[in-house]
Amino acid sequence: MMFQRKLFYVLALVVASLHVAVAGDPDILTDYVVPSNIVNLTSDLFTFTGMRVIINAPPPPAFKVLKASMAEFPGLNGQSVSYAILQYPTGSVNPPHTHPRASELLFLLMGTLEVGFVDTTNKLYTQTLKQADMFVFPKGLVHYQYNPDPKNPALALSAFGSASAGTVSIPNQVFNTSIDDNILAKSFNTDIATIQKIKLGLRC
Ligand SMILES: *[C@@H]1O[C@H](CO)[C@@H](O)[C@H](O)[C@H]1NC(C)=O
Ligand SMILES: *[C@@H]1O[C@H](CO)[C@@H](O)[C@H](O)[C@H]1NC(C)=O
């Protein structure tokens, strides 16, 4: 009896964690979510015009992301989708990062991109994308993009399976926070001077 009860609890925990692992954003019990500061609900809540800035704009000097997630576009709350426009000048990189709450479907609109992700077995998958190609970065895995073209910029549109995918930048979160130098030196099997040199490069 005792054993069965324990088994039941273990199974309940496994089912609960599986649910977390497969779930997207939480389901809402209404058609949409109206922010409390909106008095008159109109189609404006469901419209985002923030990407118009890219029309005829000069290419950015460095890699640039324009997000249309719940923070910029409140109408996405509860809808489990969002977009980002990614602009890559020649030779620029979107450094290794993860999105803890969503998989990412990248659509290359212009140029060439070298992309890659690493799975939980530490296996690297890479691809060179040409214009109109798509690539999916599985949820939560470390990935990057790089424009190797010496002449042409690249432009991509990424869709996310969450209204708030979140971004964890590996260089920034590891070397641009106050994690102790000694802990990082031990973790990367190197010396403190090397860690400090890397940290210095990120403090812009
Ligand atoms: C909301 O709509 C009503 C009726 O159309 C109007 O009288 C009121 O001024 C509007 N309020 C705001 C804050 O726009
Ligand atoms: C490192 O952190 C500082 C302070 O938070 C920030 O201004 C800077 O942009 C960060 N560097 C990078 C490469 O993200």
XYZ file of C-alpha atoms and ligand atoms in Angstrom:
232
model
C 0.000 0.000 0.000
C 2.777 2.360 1.069
C 4.783 1.411 -2.035
C 1.786 1.935 -4.303
C 1.179 5.358 -2.860
C 4.833 6.280 -3.401
C 4.654 4.995 -6.970
C 1.566 7.094 -7.531
C 3.364 10.224 -6.343
C 6.366 9.481 -8.554
C 4.127 8.932 -11.584
C 2.207 12.132 -10.818
C 5.507 14.038 -10.691
C 6.686 12.514 -13.976
C 3.395 13.398 -15.688
C 3.561 16.929 -14.277
C 7.124 17.446 -15.488
C 6.292 15.992 -18.926
C 3.455 18.457 -19.157
C 5.862 21.313 -18.410
C 8.314 19.956 -20.978
C 5.777 19.845 -23.843
C 3.690 22.904 -22.971
C 3.872 26.222 -24.811
C 2.530 29.399 -23.217
C -0.311 28.752 -20.752
C -3.749 28.560 -22.354
C -5.989 31.529 -21.650
C -9.699 31.196 -20.811
C -10.721 34.188 -22.926
C -10.373 34.929 -26.659
C -7.583 37.404 -25.949
C -6.147 39.403 -23.067
C -6.931 43.113 -22.843
C -4.295 45.142 -20.929
C -5.843 46.941 -17.936
C -4.858 50.395 -19.283
C -6.983 49.985 -22.426
C -10.361 51.680 -22.074
C -11.705 51.307 -25.605
C -10.803 48.027 -27.214
C -10.143 48.403 -30.945
C -8.206 46.499 -33.598
C -5.181 48.550 -32.545
C -4.554 45.972 -29.798
C -4.081 43.347 -32.529
C -1.900 45.535 -34.768
C 1.862 46.171 -34.598
C 3.481 48.792 -36.820
C 6.877 48.861 -35.095
C 8.626 47.074 -37.989
C 7.969 49.927 -40.444
C 11.285 51.449 -39.308
C 13.206 48.927 -41.430
C 11.706 50.174 -44.711
C 14.399 52.078 -46.647
C 16.517 52.324 -43.473
C 20.320 52.122 -43.925
C 21.761 48.770 -42.788
C 22.731 48.786 -39.083
C 26.483 48.913 -38.226
C 26.251 45.718 -36.135
C 23.913 42.731 -35.780
C 20.464 44.038 -34.775
C 17.234 42.455 -33.538
C 13.823 44.090 -33.738
C 11.342 42.217 -31.580
C 7.589 41.929 -31.811
C 7.041 39.969 -28.599
C 4.442 40.562 -25.892
C 6.499 43.418 -24.423
C 6.364 45.437 -27.673
C 3.027 44.076 -28.929
C 0.655 43.484 -25.969
C -2.009 41.859 -28.178
C 0.224 38.752 -28.339
C -0.445 37.999 -24.657
C -1.925 34.496 -24.501
C -1.478 33.770 -28.231
C 1.792 31.747 -27.998
C 3.401 33.434 -31.033
C 5.859 36.264 -31.705
C 8.278 37.516 -34.360
C 11.710 39.079 -34.584
C 13.429 40.769 -37.532
C 17.148 39.985 -37.593
C 19.593 42.200 -39.502
C 23.150 40.978 -40.145
C 25.725 43.325 -41.710
C 28.573 41.514 -43.508
C 30.659 39.400 -41.145
C 28.337 39.901 -38.159
C 27.290 37.246 -35.683
C 24.311 36.656 -33.425
C 26.320 35.052 -30.586
C 25.380 31.687 -29.020
C 22.130 32.010 -27.077
C 18.988 30.114 -26.109
C 15.282 30.889 -25.963
C 14.062 29.145 -22.804
C 10.369 29.302 -23.695
C 10.151 28.682 -27.463
C 11.451 26.996 -30.555
C 12.446 29.389 -33.351
C 11.600 29.107 -37.046
C 13.987 31.301 -39.026
C 13.154 32.352 -42.589
C 16.082 33.893 -44.484
C 14.637 36.752 -46.564
C 17.916 38.047 -47.995
C 21.596 37.032 -48.106
C 23.463 34.031 -46.714
C 23.595 32.729 -43.144
C 25.649 30.091 -41.408
C 23.492 28.722 -38.600
C 23.980 26.070 -35.956
C 22.651 24.594 -32.745
C 23.973 22.123 -30.188
C 21.682 19.438 -28.768
C 21.754 18.020 -25.227
C 24.218 15.290 -26.307
C 26.639 18.110 -27.294
C 26.233 17.363 -31.001
C 26.521 20.399 -33.288
C 24.200 20.750 -36.304
C 25.179 23.410 -38.847
C 23.825 24.611 -42.146
C 24.534 27.309 -44.716
C 21.233 28.909 -45.623
C 20.492 30.642 -48.899
C 17.779 33.191 -49.580
C 14.257 31.763 -48.910
C 15.581 28.831 -46.827
C 14.178 28.063 -43.388
C 15.797 26.550 -40.311
C 14.261 25.507 -37.000
C 16.142 25.937 -33.722
C 14.654 23.501 -31.201
C 13.334 24.953 -27.955
C 15.895 25.815 -25.284
C 18.992 24.686 -27.251
C 22.116 26.836 -27.725
C 22.255 28.286 -31.247
C 23.855 31.062 -33.330
C 23.790 32.710 -36.758
C 26.635 34.242 -38.769
C 26.714 36.175 -42.043
C 29.926 35.072 -43.820
C 29.306 37.154 -46.951
C 32.013 39.860 -47.320
C 29.753 42.081 -49.464
C 26.067 41.547 -48.745
C 23.999 41.972 -45.586
C 21.509 39.297 -44.544
C 17.941 39.740 -43.337
C 15.819 37.130 -41.567
C 12.409 36.836 -39.980
C 12.092 34.524 -36.989
C 8.839 33.182 -35.581
C 8.662 31.919 -31.992
C 6.207 29.531 -30.366
C 5.752 31.840 -27.397
C 4.588 35.417 -26.931
C 7.650 35.838 -24.703
C 10.387 33.448 -25.861
C 13.110 35.044 -23.700
C 16.782 35.248 -24.700
C 19.716 33.920 -22.713
C 22.947 35.208 -24.311
C 25.750 32.810 -23.388
C 28.687 35.290 -23.541
C 26.705 37.959 -21.721
C 25.209 35.770 -18.995
C 28.427 33.900 -18.271
C 31.053 36.651 -18.657
C 29.120 39.895 -18.194
C 27.574 39.250 -14.787
C 29.331 39.135 -11.440
C 29.985 35.377 -11.372
C 33.248 35.041 -9.439
C 36.416 34.978 -11.644
C 37.749 31.986 -9.727
C 34.574 29.974 -10.372
C 34.722 30.815 -14.081
C 38.461 30.008 -14.253
C 37.790 26.578 -12.711
C 34.721 26.015 -14.912
C 36.602 26.784 -18.129
C 39.789 25.077 -16.997
C 41.830 28.255 -17.373
C 43.367 31.045 -15.260
C 41.798 34.178 -13.775
C 43.734 36.514 -16.127
C 42.122 34.823 -19.150
C 38.651 35.148 -17.598
C 39.253 38.846 -16.838
C 40.391 39.437 -20.420
C 37.186 37.875 -21.778
C 35.077 39.871 -19.293
C 36.766 43.116 -20.349
C 35.845 42.534 -23.990
C 32.118 42.403 -23.146
C 31.982 45.562 -21.037
C 31.026 48.079 -23.676
C -14.167 55.481 -25.514
O -15.257 55.418 -26.391
C -16.366 56.220 -25.977
C -17.519 55.950 -26.918
O -17.100 55.868 -28.250
C -15.940 57.680 -25.963
O -17.006 58.493 -25.516
C -14.751 57.856 -25.027
O -14.260 59.175 -25.099
C -13.634 56.900 -25.399
N -12.584 56.963 -24.399
C -11.278 57.053 -24.706
C -10.331 57.104 -23.540
O -10.858 57.085 -25.856
C 27.512 43.968 -20.501
O 26.792 44.545 -19.443
C 26.693 45.950 -19.502
C 26.039 46.405 -18.224
O 24.866 45.681 -17.950
C 25.925 46.338 -20.756
O 25.831 47.720 -20.876
C 26.628 45.757 -21.983
O 25.857 46.013 -23.138
C 26.817 44.270 -21.828
N 27.641 43.754 -22.920
C 27.149 42.962 -23.875
C 28.132 42.510 -24.895
O 25.985 42.602 -23.912
